CSV table of C-alpha atoms and ligand atoms in Angstrom, one decimal:
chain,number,residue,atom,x,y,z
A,1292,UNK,CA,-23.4,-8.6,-6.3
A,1293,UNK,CA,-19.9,-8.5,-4.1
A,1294,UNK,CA,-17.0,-6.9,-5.9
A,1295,UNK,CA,-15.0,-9.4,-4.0
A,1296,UNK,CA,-17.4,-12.3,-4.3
A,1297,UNK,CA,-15.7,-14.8,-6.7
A,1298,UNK,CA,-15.1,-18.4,-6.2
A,1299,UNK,CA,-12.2,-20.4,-5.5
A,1300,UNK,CA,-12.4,-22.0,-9.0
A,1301,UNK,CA,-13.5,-18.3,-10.9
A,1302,UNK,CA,-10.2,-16.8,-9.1
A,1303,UNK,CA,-8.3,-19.3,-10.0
A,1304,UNK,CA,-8.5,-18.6,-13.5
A,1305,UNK,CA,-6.8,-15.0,-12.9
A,1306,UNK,CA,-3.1,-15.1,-14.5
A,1307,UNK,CA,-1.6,-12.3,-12.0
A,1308,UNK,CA,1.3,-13.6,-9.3
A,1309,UNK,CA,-0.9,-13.8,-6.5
A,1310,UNK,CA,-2.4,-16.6,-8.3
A,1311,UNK,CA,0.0,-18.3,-10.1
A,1312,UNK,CA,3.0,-18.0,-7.7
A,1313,UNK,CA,2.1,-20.6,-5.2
A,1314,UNK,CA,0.6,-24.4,-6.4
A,1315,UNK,CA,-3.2,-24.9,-7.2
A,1316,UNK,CA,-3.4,-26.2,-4.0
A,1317,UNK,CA,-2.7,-22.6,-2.0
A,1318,UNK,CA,-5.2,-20.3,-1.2
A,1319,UNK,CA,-3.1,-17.1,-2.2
A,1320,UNK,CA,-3.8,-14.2,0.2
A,1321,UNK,CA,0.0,-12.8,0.5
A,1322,UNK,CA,0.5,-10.3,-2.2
A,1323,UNK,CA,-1.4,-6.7,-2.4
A,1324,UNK,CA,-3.7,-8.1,-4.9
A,1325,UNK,CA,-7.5,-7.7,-4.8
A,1326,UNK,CA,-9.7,-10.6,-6.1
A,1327,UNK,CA,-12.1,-8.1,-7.3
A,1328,UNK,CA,-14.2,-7.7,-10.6
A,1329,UNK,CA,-13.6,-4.0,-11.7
A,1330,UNK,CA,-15.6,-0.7,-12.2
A,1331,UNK,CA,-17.6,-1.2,-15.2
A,1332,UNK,CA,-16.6,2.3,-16.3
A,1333,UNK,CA,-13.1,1.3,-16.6
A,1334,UNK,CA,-13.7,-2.1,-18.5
A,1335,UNK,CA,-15.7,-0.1,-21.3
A,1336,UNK,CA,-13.1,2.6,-21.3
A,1337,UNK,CA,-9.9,-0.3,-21.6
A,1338,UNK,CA,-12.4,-2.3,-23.8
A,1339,UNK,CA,-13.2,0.6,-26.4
A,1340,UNK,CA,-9.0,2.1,-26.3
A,1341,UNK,CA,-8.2,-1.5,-27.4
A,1342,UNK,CA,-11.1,-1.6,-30.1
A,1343,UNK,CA,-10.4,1.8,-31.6
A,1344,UNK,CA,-6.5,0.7,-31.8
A,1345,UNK,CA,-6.5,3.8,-29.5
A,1346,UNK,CA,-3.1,2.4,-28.0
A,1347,UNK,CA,-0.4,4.8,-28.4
A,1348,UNK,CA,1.9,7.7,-26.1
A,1349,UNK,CA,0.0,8.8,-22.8
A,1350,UNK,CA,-1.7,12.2,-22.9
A,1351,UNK,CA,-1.8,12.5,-19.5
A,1352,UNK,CA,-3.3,15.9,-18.5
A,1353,UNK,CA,-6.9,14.5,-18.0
A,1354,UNK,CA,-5.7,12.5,-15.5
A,1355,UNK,CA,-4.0,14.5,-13.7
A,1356,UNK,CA,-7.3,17.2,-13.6
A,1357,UNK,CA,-9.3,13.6,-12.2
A,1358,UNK,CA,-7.1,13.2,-9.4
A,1359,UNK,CA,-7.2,16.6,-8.4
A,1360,UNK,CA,-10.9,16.4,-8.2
A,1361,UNK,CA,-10.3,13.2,-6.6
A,1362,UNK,CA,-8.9,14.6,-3.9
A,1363,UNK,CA,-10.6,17.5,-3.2
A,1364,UNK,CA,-14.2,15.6,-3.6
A,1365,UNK,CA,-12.7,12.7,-1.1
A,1366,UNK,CA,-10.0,14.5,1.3
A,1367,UNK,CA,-11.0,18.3,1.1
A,1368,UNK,CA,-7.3,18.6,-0.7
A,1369,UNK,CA,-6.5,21.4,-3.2
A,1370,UNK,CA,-3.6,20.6,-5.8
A,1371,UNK,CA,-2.2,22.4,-8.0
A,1372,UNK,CA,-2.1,20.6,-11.4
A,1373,UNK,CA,1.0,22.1,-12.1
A,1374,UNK,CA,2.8,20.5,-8.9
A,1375,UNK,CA,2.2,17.3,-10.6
A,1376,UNK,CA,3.8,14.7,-13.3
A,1377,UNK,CA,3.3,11.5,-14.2
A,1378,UNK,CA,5.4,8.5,-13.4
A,1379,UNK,CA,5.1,4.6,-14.5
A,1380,UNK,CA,4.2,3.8,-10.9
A,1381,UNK,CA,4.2,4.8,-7.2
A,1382,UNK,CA,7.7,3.4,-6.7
A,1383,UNK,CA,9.6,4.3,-9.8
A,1384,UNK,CA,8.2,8.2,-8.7
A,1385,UNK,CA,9.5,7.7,-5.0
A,1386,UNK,CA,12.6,6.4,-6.4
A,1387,UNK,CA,13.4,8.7,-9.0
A,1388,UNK,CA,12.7,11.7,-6.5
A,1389,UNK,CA,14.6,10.5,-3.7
A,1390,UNK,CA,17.9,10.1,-6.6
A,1391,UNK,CA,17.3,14.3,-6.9
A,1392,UNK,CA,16.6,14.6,-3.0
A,1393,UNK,CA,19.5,12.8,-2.5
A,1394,UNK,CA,21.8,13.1,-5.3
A,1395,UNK,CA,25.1,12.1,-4.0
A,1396,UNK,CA,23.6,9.5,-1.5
A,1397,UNK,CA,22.5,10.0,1.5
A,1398,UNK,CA,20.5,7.8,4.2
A,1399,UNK,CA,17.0,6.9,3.3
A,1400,UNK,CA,14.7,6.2,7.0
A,1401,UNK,CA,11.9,3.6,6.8
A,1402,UNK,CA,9.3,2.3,9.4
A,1403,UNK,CA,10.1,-1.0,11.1
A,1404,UNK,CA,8.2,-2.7,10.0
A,1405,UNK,CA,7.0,-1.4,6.1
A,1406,UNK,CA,5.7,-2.1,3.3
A,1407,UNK,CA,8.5,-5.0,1.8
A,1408,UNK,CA,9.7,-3.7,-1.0
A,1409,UNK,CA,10.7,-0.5,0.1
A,1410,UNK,CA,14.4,-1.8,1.6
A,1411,UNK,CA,14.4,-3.2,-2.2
A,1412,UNK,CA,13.6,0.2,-4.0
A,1413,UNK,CA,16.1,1.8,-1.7
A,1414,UNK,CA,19.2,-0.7,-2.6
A,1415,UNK,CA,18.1,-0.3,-6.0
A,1416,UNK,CA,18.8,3.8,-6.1
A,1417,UNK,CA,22.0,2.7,-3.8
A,1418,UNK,CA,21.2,4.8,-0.9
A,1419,UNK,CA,22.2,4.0,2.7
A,1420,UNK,CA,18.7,2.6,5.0
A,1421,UNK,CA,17.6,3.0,8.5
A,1422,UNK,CA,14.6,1.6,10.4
A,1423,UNK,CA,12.6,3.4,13.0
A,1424,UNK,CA,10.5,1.0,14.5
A,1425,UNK,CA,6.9,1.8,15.0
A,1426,UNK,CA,5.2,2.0,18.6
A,1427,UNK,CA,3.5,-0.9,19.8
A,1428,UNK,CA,0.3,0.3,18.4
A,1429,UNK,CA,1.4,0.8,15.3
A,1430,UNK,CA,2.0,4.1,14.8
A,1431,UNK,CA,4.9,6.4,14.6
A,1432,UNK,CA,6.7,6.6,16.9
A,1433,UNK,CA,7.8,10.6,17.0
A,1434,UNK,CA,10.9,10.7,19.5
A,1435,UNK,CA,12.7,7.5,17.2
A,1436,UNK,CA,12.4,9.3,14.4
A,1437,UNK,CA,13.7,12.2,15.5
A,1438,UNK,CA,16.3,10.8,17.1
A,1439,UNK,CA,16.9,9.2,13.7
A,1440,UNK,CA,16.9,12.0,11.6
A,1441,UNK,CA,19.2,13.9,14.1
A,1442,UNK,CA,21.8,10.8,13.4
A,1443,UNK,CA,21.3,10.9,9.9
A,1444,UNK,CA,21.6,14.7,9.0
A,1445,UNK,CA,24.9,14.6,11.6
A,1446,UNK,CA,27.5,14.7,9.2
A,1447,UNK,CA,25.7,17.2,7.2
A,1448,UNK,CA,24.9,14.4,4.9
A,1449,UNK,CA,20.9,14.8,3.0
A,1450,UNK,CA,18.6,12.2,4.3
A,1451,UNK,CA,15.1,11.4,3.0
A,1452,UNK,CA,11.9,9.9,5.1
A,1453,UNK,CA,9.5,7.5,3.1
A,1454,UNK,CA,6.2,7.6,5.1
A,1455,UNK,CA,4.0,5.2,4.6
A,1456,UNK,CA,0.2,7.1,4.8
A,1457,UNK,CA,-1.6,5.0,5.5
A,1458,UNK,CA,0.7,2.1,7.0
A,1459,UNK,CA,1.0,-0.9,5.1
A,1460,UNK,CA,1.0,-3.6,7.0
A,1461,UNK,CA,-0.6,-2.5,10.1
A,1462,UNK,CA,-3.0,-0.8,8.2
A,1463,UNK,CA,-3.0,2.9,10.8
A,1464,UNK,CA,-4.2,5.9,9.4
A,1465,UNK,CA,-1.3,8.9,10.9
A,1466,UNK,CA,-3.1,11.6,12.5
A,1467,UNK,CA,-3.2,15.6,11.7
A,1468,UNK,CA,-1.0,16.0,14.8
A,1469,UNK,CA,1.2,13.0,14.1
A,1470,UNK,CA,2.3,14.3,10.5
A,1471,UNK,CA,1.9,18.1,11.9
A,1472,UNK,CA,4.9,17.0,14.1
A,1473,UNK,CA,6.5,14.6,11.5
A,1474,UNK,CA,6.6,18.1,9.5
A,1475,UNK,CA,8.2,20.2,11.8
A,1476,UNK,CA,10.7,17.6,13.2
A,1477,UNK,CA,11.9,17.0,9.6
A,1478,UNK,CA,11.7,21.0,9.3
A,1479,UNK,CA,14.4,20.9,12.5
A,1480,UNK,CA,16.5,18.1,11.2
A,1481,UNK,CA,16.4,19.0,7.7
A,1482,UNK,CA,14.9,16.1,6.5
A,1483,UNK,CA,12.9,15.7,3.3
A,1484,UNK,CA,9.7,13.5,3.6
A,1485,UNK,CA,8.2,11.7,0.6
A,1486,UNK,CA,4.8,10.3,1.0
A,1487,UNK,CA,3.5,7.4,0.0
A,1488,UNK,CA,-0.3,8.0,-0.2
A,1489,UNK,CA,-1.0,4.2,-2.3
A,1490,UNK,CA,-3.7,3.0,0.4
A,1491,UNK,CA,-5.7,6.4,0.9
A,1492,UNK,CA,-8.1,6.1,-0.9
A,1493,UNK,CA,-8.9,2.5,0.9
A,1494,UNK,CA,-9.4,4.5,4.6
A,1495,UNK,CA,-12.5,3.3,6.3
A,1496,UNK,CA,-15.0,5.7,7.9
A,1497,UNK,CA,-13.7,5.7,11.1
A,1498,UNK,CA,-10.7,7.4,10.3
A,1499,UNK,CA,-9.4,10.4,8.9
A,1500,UNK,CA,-6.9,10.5,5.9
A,1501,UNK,CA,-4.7,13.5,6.1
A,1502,UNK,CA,-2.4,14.1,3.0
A,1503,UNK,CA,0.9,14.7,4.3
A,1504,UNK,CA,1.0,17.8,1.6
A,1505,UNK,CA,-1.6,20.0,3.5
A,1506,UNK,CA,1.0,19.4,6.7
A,1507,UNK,CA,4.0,20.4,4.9
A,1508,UNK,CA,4.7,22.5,1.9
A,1509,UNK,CA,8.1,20.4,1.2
A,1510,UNK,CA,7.1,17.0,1.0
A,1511,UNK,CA,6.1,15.0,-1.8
A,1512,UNK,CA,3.8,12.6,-2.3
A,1513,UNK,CA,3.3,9.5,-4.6
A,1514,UNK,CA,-0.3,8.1,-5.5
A,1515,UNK,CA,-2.1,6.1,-7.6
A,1516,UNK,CA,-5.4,4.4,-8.0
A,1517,UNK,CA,-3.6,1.2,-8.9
A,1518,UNK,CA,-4.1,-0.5,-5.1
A,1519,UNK,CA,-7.4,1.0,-4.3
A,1520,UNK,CA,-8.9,-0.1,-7.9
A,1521,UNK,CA,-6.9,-3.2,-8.5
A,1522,UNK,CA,-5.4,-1.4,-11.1
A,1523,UNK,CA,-1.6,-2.4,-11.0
A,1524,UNK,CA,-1.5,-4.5,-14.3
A,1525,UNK,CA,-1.5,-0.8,-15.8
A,1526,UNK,CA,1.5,0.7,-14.7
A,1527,UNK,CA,0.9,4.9,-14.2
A,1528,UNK,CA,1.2,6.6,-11.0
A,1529,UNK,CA,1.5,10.2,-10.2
A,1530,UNK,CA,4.2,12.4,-7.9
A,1531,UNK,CA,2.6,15.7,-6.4
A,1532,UNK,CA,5.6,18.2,-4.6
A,1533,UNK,CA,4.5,20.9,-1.9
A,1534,UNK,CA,4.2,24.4,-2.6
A,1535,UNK,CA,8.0,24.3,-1.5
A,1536,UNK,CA,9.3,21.4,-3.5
A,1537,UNK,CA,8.6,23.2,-6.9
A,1538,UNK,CA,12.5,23.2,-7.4
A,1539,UNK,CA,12.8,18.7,-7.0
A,1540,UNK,CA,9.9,18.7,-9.2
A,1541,UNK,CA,11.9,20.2,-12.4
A,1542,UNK,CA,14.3,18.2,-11.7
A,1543,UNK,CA,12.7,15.4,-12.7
A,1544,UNK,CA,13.3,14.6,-16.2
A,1545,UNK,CA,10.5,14.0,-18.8
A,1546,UNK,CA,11.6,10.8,-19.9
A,1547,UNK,CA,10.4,9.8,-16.4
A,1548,UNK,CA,6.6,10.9,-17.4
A,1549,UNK,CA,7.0,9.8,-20.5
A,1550,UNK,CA,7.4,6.3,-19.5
A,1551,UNK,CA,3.4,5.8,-18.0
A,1552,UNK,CA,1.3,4.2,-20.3
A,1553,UNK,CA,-1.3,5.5,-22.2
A,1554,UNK,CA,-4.2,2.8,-21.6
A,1555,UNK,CA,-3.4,2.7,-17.8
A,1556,UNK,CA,-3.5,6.4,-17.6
A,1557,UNK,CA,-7.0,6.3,-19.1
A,1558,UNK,CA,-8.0,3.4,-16.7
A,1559,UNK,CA,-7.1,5.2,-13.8
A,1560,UNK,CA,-8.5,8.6,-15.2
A,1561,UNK,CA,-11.8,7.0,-15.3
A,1562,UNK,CA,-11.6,4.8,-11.7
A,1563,UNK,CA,-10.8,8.7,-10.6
A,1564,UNK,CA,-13.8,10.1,-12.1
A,1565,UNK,CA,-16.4,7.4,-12.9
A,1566,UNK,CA,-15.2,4.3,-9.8
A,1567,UNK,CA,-16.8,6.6,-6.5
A,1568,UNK,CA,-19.9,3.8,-6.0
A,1569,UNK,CA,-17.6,0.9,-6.6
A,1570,UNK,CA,-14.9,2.2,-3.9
A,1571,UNK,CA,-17.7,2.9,-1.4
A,1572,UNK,CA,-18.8,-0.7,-1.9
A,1573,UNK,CA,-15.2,-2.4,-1.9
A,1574,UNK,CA,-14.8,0.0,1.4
A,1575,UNK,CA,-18.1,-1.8,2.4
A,1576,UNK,CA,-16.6,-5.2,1.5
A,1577,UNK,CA,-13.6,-5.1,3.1
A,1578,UNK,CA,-15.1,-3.5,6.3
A,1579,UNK,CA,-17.1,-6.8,6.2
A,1580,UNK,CA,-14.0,-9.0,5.7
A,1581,UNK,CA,-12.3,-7.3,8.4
A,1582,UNK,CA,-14.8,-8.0,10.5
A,1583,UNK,CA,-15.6,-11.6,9.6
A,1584,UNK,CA,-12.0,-12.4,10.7
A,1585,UNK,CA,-12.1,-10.9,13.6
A,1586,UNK,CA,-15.4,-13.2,14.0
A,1587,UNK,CA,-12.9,-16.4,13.0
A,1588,UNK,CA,-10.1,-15.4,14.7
A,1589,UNK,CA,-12.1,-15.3,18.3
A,1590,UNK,CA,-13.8,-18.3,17.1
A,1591,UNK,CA,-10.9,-20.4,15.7
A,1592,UNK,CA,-7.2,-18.7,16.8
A,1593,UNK,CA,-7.7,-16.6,20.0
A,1594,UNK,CA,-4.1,-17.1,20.5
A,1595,UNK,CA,-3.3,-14.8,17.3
A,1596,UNK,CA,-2.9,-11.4,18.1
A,1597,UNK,CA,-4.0,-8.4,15.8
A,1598,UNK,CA,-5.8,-4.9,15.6
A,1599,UNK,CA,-8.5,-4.2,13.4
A,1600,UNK,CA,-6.8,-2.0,10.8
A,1601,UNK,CA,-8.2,1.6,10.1
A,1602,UNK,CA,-7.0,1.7,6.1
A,1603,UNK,CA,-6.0,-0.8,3.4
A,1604,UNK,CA,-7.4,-4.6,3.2
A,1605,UNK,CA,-4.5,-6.1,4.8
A,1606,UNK,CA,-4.7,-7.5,8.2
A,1607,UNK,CA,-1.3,-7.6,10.4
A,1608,UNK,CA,-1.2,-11.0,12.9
A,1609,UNK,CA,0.8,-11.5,15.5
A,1610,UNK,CA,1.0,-15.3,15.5
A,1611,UNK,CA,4.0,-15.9,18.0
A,1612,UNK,CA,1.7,-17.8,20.6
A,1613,UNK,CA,0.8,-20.1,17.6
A,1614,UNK,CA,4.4,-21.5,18.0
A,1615,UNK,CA,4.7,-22.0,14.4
A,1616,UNK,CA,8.8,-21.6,14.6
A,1617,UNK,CA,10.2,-18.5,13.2
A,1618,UNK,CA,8.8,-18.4,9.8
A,1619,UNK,CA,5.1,-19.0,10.7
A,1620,UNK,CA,3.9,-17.7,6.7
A,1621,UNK,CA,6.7,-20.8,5.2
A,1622,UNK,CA,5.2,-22.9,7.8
A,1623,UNK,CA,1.6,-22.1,6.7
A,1624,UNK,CA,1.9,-22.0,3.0
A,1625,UNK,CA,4.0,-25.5,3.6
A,1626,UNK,CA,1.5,-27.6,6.1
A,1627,UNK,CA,-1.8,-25.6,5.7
A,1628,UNK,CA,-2.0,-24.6,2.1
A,1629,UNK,CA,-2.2,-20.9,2.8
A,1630,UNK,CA,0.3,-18.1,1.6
A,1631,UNK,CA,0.4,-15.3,3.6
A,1632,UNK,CA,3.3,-12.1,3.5
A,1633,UNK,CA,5.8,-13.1,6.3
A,1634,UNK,CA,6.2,-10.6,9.2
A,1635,UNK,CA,10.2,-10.5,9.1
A,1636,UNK,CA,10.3,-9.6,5.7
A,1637,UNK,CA,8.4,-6.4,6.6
A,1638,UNK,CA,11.1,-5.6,9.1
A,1639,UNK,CA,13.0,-7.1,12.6
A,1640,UNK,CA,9.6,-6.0,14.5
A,1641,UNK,CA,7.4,-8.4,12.2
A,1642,UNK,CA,8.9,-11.3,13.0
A,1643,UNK,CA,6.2,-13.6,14.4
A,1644,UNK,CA,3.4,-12.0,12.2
A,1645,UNK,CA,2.1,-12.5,9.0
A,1646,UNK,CA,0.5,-10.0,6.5
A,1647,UNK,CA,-3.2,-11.3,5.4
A,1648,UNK,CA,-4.7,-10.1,2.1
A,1649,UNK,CA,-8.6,-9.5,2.8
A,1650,UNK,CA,-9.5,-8.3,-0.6
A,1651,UNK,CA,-11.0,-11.7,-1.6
A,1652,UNK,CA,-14.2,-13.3,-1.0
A,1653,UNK,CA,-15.5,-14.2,2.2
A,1654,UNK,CA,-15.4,-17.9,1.6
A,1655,UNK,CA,-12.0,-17.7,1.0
A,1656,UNK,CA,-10.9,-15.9,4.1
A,1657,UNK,CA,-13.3,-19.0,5.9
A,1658,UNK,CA,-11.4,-21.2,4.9
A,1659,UNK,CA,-7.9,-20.2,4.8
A,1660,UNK,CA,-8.8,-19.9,8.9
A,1661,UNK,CA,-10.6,-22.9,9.0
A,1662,UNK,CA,-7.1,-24.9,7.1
A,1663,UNK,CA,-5.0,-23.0,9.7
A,1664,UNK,CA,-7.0,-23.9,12.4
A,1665,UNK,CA,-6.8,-27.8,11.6
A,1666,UNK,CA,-2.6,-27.3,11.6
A,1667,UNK,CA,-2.6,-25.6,14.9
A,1668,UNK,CA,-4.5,-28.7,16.4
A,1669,UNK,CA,-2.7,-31.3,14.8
A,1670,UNK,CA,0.5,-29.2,15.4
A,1671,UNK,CA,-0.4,-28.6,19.1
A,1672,UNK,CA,-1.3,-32.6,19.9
B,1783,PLP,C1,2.7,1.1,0.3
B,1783,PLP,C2,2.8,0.7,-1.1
B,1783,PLP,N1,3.5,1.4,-2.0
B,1783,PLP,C3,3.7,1.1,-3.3
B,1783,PLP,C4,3.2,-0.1,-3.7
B,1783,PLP,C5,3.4,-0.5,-5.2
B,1783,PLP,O1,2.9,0.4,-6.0
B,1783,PLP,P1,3.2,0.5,-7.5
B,1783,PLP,O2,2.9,-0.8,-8.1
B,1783,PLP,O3,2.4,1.6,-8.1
B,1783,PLP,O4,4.7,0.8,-7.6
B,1783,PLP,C6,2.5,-1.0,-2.8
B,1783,PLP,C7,2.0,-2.3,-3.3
B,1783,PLP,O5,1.5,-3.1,-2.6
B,1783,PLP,C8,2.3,-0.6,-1.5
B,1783,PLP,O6,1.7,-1.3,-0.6
């Protein structure tokens, strides 16, 4: 049975904001949601906390030790448990350690374009933003950002670099070299990286993740399996420093921990330790999905633009020779009943594209084409 397989009408039941933010009319493929059914392992362990009453403060050393193995089974990457605390999520930990990275503000540098709610996280801590926009494949683009780091660190003032590994939304997977020369540029510049490592564990086979950690001993990273297992309804994440980062670490208070919750640190302790075969087959799914659009896209659109991604389930679509005027996602979730993320909100360079969530069933991705290809003809007559 598909992990991703559910119907229009079974999905529509779900009561998360992908599915209840648009009307009943929308097929919802915007948000980083996946439509999937979970690891049985994780059901029985949510099922039998809530049963037993088992529902009080997080104990969260267990899953810490999972993700460890986690990431030395999957990536060949040895942490130190002791390098790491918990956090309610991925954001809250990149916020909280770019407040002691940067405690009396300071210039925080982002990809153009990035993940969207990273400009939001950033005005939230009040820190200063700057954009380094991506080459045109996608990737980074290492004589911007050092150029950028150079600018910020001018006055003497800290600055911090939020990587995005792997990219979300064009979905590319850094290379060793690429973050070996991040590393040493923001060694030069004096720039501290943190690492947002959400998507790795949702890297196809193609490609190699490399955690930024094992490329530089004063980063940190923030993880969780709450995109790769559809696990964000319970909120826990985890922030891992470098063998040189010991120092930020302590200065993260406990309260911070504290805050992760108990049955969502269980959750993801078990999609660590018990979810392998299910990931392999969501992998497998969205592989499929992936290609299925680029089937439909040929087919259908062969004036939209994109680039098979190498990680996440989102696909990037440059959709400028669509003429849809400058919002194509308002004009698509307005005329063709399909919400997708819109490119400028991602950053200046996305504007044209849309972000498409692929993490759904193949039926659905069919015909949220097939509704935008009837627009485009009527719009084009
Ligand atoms: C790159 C990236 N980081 C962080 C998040 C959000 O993670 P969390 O809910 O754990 O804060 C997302 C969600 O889509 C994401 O794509």
């Amino acid at each position: 049975m598909l992990i991703l397989g559910a119907d229009l009408a079974t999905n529509r039941r779900r009561t998360s904001v992908k599915w209840r933010a648009f009307p009943e009319d929308v097929l919802p493929l915007w948000v980083a949601e996946m439509d999937a059914t979970l690891p049985p392992a994780v059901v029985e362990e949510v099922h039998d906390l809530l049963t037993r009453g088992d529902t009080g403060y997080a104990w969260p050393g267990e899953y810490v030790a999972a993700f460890t193995e986690f990431a030395a089974d999957l990536w060949d990457w040895s942490v130190d448990p002791v390098q790491c605390r918990t956090v309610t999520d991925v954001m809250v930990g990149i916020e909280e350690m770019t407040r002691i990275l940067l405690p009396d503000g300071g210039r925080v540098i982002i990809d153009d374009p990035v993940y969207d709610a990273f400009p939001l996280h950033i005005e939230n801590i009040r820190r200063d933003t700057a954009r380094v926009p991506l080459t045109a494949e996608g990737r980074l683009d290492l004589h911007q950002l050092e150029r950028a780091f150079a600018e910020a660190r001018a006055d003497g003032s800290p600055a911090v670099y939020w990587l995005c590994n792997p990219q979300n939304p064009t979905g590319t997977v850094p290379t060793k070299n690429e973050l070996t020369a991040l590393a040493e540029i923001a060694h030069r510049t004096g720039v501290r990286v943190v690492s947002d490592e959400i998507h790795a564990p949702l890297v196809d086979v193609h490609a190699d993740f490399v955690p930024y950690l094992t490329v530089d001993p004063r980063g940190i990273t923030a993880t969780s399996p709450s995109k790769s297992f559809n696990l964000a309804g319970l909120k826990a994440g985890l922030v891992v420093a470098g063998e040189e980062a010991s120092d930020a670490l302590a200065a993260l208070h406990p309260v911070v921990s504290y805050a992760a919750s108990h049955v969502a640190i269980r959750a993801h302790t078990v999609a660590y330790r018990e979810g392998r075969d299910w990931l392999e087959q969501v992998r497998a799914e969205i592989r499929d999905n992936r290609a299925l659009l680029g089937d439909l896209l040929a087919e259908h659109l062969p004036k939209a633009r994109w680039r098979e991604p190498q990680a996440t389930y989102l696909a990037w679509i440059n959709l400028t020779h669509l003429r849809l005027g400058s919002q194509p996602a308002r004009t698509l979730a307005k005329r063709a009943r399909v919400a997708l993320g819109e490119g400028a909100n991602y950053g200046p360079s996305g504007q044209g594209y849309v972000r498409m969530n692929l993490a759904t069933s193949p039926e659905i991705i069919r015909e949220a084409i097939s509704r935008i290809d009837d627009l485009v003809d009527d719009w084009q007559e």
